[in-house]
Tab-separated table of C-alpha atoms in Angstrom:
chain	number	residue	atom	x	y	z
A	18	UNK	CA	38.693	119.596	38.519
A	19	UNK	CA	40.545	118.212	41.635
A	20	UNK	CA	43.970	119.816	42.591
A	21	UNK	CA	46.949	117.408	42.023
A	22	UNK	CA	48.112	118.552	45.144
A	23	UNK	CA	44.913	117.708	46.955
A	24	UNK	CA	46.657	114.336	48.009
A	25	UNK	CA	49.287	116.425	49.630
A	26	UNK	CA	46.884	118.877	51.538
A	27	UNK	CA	45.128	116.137	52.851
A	28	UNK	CA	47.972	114.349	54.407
A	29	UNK	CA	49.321	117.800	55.491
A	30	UNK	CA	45.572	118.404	57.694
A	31	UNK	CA	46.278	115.111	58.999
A	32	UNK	CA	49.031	116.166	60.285
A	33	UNK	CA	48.248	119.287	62.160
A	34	UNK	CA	45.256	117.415	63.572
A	35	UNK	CA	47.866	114.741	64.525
A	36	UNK	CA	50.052	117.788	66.050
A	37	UNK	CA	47.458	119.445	68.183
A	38	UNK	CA	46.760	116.535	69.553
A	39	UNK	CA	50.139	115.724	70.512
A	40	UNK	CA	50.370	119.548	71.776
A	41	UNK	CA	47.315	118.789	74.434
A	42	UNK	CA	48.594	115.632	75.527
A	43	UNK	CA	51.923	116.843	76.458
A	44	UNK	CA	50.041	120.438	77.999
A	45	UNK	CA	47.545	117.557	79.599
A	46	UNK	CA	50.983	115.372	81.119
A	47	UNK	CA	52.621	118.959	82.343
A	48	UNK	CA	49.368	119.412	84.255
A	49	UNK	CA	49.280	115.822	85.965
A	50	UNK	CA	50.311	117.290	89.491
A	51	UNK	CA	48.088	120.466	88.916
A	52	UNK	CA	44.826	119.307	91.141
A	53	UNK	CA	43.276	122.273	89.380
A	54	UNK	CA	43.093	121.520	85.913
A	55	UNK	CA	41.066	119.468	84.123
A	56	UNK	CA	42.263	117.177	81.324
A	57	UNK	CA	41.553	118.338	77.614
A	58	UNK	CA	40.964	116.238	74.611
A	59	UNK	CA	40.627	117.157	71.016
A	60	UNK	CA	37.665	116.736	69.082
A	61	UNK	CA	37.886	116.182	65.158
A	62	UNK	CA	35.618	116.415	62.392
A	63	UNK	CA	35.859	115.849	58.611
A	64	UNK	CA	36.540	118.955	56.433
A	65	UNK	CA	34.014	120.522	53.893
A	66	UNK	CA	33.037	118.114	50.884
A	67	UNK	CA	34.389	119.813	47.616
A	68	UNK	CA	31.565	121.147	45.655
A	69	UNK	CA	28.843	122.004	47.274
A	70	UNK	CA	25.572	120.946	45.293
A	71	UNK	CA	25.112	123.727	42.296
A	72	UNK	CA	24.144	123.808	38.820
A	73	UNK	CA	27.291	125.689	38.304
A	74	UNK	CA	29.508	123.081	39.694
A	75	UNK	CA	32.097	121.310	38.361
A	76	UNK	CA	30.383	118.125	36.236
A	77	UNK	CA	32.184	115.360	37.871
A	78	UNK	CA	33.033	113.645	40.761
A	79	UNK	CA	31.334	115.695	43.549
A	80	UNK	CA	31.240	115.852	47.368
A	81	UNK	CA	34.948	114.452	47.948
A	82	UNK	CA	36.426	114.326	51.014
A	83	UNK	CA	39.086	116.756	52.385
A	84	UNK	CA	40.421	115.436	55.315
A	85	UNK	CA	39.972	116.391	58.729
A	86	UNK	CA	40.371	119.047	60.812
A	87	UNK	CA	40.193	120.109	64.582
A	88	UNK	CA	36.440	121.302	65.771
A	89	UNK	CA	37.855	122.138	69.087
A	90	UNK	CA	39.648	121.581	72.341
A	91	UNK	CA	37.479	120.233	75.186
A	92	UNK	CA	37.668	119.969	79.110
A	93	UNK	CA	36.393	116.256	80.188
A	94	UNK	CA	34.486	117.612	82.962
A	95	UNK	CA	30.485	116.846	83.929
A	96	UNK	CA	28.328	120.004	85.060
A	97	UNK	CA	26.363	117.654	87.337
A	98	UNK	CA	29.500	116.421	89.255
A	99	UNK	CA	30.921	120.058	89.840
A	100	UNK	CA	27.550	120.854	91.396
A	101	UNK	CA	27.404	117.837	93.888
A	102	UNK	CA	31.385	118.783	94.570
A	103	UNK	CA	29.794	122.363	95.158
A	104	UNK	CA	27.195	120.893	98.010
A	105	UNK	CA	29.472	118.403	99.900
A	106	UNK	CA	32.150	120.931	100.209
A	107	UNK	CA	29.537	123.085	101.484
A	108	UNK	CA	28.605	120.553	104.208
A	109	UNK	CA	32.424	119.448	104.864
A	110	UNK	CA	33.202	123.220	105.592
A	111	UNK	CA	30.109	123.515	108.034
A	112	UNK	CA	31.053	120.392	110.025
A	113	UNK	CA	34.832	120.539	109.930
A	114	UNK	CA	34.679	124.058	111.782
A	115	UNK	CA	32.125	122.815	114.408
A	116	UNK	CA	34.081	119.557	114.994
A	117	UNK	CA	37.389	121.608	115.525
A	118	UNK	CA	35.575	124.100	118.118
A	119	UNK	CA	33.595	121.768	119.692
A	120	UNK	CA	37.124	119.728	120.449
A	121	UNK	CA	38.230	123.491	122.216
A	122	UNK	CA	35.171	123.429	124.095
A	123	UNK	CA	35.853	120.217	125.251
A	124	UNK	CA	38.981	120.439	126.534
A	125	UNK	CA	38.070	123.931	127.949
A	126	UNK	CA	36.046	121.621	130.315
A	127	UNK	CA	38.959	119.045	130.584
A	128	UNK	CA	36.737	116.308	131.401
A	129	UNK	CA	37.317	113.373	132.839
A	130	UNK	CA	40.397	114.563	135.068
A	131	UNK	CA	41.501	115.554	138.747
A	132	UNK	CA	41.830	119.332	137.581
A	133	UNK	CA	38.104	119.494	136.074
A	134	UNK	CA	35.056	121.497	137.733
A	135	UNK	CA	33.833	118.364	138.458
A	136	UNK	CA	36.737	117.062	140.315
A	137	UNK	CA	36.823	120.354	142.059
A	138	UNK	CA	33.302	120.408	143.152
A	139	UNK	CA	33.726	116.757	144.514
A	140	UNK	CA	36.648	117.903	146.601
A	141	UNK	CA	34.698	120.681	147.922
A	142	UNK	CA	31.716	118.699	149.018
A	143	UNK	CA	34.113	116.232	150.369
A	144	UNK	CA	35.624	119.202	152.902
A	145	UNK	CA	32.013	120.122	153.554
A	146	UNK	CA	31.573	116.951	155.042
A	147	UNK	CA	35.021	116.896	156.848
A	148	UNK	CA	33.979	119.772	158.300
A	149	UNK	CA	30.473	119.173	159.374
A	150	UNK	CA	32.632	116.250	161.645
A	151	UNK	CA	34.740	119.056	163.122
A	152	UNK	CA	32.927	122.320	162.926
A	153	UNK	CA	35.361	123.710	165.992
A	154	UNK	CA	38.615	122.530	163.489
A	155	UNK	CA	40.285	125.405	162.117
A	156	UNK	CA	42.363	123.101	159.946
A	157	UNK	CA	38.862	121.774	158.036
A	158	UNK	CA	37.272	125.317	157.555
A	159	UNK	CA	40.388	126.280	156.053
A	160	UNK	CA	40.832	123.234	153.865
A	161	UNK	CA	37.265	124.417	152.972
A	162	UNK	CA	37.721	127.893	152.324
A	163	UNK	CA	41.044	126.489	150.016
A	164	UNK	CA	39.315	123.940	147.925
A	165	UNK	CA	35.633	126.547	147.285
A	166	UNK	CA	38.870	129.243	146.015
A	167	UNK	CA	39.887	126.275	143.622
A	168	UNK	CA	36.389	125.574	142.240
A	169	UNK	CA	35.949	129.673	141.724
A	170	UNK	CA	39.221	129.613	139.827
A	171	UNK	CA	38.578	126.850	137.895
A	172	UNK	CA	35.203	128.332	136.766
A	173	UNK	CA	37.168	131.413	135.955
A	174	UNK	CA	39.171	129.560	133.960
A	175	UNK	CA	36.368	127.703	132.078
A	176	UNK	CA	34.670	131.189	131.575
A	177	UNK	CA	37.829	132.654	129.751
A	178	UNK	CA	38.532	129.967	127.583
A	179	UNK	CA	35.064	129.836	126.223
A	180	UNK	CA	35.087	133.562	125.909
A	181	UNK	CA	38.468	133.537	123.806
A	182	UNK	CA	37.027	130.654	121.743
A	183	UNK	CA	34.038	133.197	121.122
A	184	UNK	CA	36.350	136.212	120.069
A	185	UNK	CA	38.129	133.625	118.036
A	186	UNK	CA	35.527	132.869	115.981
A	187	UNK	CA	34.364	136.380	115.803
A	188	UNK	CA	37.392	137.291	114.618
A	189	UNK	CA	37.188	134.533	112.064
A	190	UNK	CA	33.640	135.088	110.985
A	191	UNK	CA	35.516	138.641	109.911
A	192	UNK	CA	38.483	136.692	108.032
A	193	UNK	CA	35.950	134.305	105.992
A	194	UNK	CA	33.856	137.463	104.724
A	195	UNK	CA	37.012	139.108	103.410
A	196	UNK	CA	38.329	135.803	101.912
A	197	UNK	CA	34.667	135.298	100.102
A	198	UNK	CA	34.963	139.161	98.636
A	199	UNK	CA	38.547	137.762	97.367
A	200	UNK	CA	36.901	134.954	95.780
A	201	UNK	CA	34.100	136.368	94.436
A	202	UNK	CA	36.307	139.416	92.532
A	203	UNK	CA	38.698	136.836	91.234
A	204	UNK	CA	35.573	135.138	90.008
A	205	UNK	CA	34.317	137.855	88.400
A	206	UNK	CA	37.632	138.625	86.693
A	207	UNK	CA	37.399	135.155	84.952
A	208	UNK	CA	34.067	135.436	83.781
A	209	UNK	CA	34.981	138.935	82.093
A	210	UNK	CA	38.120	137.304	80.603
A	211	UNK	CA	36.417	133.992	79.494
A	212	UNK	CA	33.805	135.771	78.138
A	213	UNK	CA	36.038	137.761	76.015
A	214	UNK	CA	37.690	135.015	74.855
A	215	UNK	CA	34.712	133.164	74.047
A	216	UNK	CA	33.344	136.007	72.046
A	217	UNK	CA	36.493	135.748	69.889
A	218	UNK	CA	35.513	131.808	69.277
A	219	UNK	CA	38.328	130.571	71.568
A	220	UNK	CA	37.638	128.005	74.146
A	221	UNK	CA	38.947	129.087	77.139
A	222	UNK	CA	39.939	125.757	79.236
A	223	UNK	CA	42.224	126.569	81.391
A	224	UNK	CA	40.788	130.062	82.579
A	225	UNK	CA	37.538	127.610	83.513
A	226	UNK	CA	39.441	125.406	85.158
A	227	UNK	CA	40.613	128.660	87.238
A	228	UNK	CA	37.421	129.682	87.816
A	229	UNK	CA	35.668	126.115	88.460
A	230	UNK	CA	38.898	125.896	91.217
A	231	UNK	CA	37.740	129.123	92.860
A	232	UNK	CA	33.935	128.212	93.071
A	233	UNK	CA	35.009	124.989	94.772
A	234	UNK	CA	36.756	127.148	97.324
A	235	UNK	CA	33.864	129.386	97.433
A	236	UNK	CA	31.667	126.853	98.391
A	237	UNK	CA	33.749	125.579	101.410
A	238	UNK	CA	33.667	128.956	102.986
A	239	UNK	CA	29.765	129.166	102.530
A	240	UNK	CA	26.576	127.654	101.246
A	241	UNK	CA	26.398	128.690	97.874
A	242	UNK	CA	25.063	127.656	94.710
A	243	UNK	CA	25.713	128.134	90.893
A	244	UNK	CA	23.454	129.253	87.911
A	245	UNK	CA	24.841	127.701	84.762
A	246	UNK	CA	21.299	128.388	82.492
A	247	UNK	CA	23.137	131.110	80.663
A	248	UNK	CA	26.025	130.444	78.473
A	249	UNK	CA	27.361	134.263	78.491
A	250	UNK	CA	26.885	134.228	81.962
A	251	UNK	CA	27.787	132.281	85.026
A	252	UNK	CA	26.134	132.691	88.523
A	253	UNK	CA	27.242	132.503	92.222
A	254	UNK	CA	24.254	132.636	94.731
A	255	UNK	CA	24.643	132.894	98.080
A	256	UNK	CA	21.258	132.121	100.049
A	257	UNK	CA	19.546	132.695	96.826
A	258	UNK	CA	20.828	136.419	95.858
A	259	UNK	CA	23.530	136.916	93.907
A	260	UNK	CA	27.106	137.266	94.713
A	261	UNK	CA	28.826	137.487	91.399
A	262	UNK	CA	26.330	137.645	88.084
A	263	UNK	CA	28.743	138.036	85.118
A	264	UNK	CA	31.185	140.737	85.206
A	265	UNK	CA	29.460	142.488	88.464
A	266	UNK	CA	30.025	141.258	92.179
A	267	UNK	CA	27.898	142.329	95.324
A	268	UNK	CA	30.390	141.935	98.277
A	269	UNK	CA	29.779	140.989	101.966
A	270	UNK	CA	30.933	142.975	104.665
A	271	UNK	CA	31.203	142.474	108.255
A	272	UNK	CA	29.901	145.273	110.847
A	273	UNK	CA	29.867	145.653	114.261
A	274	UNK	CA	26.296	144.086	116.080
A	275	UNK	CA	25.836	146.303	119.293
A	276	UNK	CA	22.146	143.824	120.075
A	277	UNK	CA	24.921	140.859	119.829
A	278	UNK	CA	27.634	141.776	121.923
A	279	UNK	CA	29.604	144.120	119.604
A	280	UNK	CA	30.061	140.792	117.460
A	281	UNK	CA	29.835	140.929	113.751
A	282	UNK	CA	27.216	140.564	111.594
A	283	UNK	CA	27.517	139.713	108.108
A	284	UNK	CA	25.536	142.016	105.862
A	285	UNK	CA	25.180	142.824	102.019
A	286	UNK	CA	27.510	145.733	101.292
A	287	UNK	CA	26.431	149.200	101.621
A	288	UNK	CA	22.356	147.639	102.550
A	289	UNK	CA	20.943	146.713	105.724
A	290	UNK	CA	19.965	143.326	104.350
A	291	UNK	CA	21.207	139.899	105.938
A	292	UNK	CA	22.620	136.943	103.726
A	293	UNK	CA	20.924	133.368	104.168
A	294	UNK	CA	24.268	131.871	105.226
A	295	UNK	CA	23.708	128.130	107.024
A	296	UNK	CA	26.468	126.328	105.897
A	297	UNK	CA	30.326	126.538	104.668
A	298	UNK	CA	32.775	127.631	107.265
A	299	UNK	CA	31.064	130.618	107.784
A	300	UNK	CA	27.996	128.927	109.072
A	301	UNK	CA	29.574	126.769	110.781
A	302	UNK	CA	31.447	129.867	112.903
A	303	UNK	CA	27.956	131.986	112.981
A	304	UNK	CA	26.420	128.281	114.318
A	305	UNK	CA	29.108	127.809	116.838
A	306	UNK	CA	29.765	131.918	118.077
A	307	UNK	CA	26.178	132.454	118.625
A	308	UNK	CA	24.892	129.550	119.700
A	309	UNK	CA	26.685	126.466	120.848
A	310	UNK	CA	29.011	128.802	122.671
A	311	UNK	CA	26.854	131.252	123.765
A	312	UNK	CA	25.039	128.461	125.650
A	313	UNK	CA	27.724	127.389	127.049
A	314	UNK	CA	29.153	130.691	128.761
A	315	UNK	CA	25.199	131.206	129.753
A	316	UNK	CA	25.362	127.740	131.165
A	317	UNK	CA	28.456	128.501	133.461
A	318	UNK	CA	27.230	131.380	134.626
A	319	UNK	CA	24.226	129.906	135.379
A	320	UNK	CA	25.257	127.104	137.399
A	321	UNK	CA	28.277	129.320	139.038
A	322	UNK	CA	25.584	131.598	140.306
A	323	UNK	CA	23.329	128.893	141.309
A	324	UNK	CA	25.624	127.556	143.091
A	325	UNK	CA	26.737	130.499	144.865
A	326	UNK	CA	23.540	130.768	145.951
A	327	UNK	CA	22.560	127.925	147.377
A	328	UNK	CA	26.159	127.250	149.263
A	329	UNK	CA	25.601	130.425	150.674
A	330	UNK	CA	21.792	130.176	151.418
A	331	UNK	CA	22.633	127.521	153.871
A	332	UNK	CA	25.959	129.122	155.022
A	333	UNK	CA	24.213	132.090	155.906
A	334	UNK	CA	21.980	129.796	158.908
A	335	UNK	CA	25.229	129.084	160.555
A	336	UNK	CA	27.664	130.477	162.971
A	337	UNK	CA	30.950	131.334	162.819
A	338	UNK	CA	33.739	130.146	165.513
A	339	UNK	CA	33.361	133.792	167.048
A	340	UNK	CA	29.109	133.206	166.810
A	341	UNK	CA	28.693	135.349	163.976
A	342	UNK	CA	25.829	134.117	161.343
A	343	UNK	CA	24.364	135.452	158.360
A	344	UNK	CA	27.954	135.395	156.716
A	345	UNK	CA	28.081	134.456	152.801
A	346	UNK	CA	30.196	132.019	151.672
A	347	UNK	CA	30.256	133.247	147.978
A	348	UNK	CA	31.316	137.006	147.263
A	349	UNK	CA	29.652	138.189	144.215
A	350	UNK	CA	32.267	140.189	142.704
């Protein structure tokens, strides 16, 4: 036989469903400025039926509703978008480092301009020529001598900024390894504590939304990927190994590489073994230390000594004021 307060009970469900809601609106509103959190809704069902069907039950009325009643608290979030966030920021973190160094390198050469190698070298080729008019001019062979000591200082110059830009990323490469570890523990934390929570039959919102903020930072500072197959357990990869699988996290470290330089190389901790890192920030920095400016130091150097040589290939079939010959221009140093 129904309750006579059954009326009552119903309208008093209605209510709390009515009041949770409210409560994740105004916990939704807080959050408006938070670019972290995701926004929640509540999803309702319909209470049990009274009476179940039994031969034992009640003989009347059956299967009456009860109201309704809160199933749970959602995130409105799609898997599918977090994972395409995951691989742009992964490209945006590769190309925004190489744009910023390749702006250094190009302003290390300080091109066009009347204090670039190439305005130098112009100059210097123009007092060649003054010269060859006046070889018995001490005025031109010193205007010579002046404007070959501002070429050699201006490829000095070139040299050390590309070398500091080097160390710089070096040092960075360094900085990026220790922020991923930082990540990746922090990560791990989460999934311990969500998993906890989920055990318990909570829904943990929020502490996703932590975690879902940290992989999104992850994945700027290096190509990774995530493995959400497994409700009781969520994935980082990094190059295809792991990096954090549930509640355990296999950290990157940065040693010294005596075949590169004394640079560091990023390696799995405590192994031998090399991560597949090609893009993030870190890739970016590994792209740009070890190759772009690598190539461009090499290239110098090259065309410094090149140079050198030639100038003072030819120098050396002349003759001095005094007759002296066989004189190098260039010093090697």
């Amino acid at each position: 036989m129904n309750s006579t307060f059954m009326g009552l009970e119903i309208n008093k469900r209605g209510l709390l469903v009515s009041q949770q809601a409210l409560n994740v609106t105004g916990h939704n509103i807080s959050n408006a400025d938070n670019k972290e959190y995701s926004r929640q809704k509540v999803v309702t069902t319909s209470a049990d039926p009274l009476y179940d069907p039994a031969l034992n039950r009640y003989q009347g009325p059956g299967m009456i509703g009860q109201g309704g009643m809160v199933q749970r608290v959602e995130r409105v979030r799609d898997a599918f978008i977090d994972d395409r966030i995951v691989v742009e920021k992964n490209q945006l973190g590769y190309w925004t480092v190489k744009d910023n160094f390749i702006y250094q390198i190009e302003k290390s050469y300080n091109e066009p301009s009347e204090q670039s190698f190439r305005a130098k070298s112009d100059e210097l080729w123009k007092s060649w020529e003054e010269a060859s008019k006046y070889p018995e001019d001490r005025a031109s062979r010193t205007v010579v001598r002046e404007k070959a000591v501002a070429l050699s200082h201006e490829v000095q110059n070139i040299y050390r900024q590309l070398d500091d830009l080097r160390k710089d990323a070096n040092r960075q490469v360094e900085e990026r390894v220790n922020q991923i570890n930082e990540y990746a523990v922090e990560i791990r934390d989460l999934n311990e504590r969500i998993m906890k929570s989920q055990a318990l039959g909570d829904n943990p919102n929020d502490l996703m939304d932590k975690r879902d903020a940290l992989i999104e930072k992850l994945s700027n500072l290096a190509d990774i990927s995530v493995g959400r197959s497994d409700k009781d357990e969520t994935i980082v990869y990094i190059g295809g190994e792991n990096l954090v699988q549930g509640e355990v996290v296999h950290k990157l470290e940065a040693v010294i590489d005596p075949a590169n330089n004394g640079l560091f190389a990023v390696k799995w901790k405590g192994s031998d073994k090399t991560p597949k890192i090609e893009g993030g920030e870190l890739g970016g920095l590994l792209e740009v230390r070890d190759r772009i400016l690598r190539d461009n130091i090499n290239s110098m150097n090259a065309l410094a000594v090149n140079m050198a040589d030639l100038v003072n290939e030819v120098h050396r079939d002349g003759f001095g004021r005094n007759g002296e010959t066989n004189v190098s221009f260039f010093r090697q140093l």
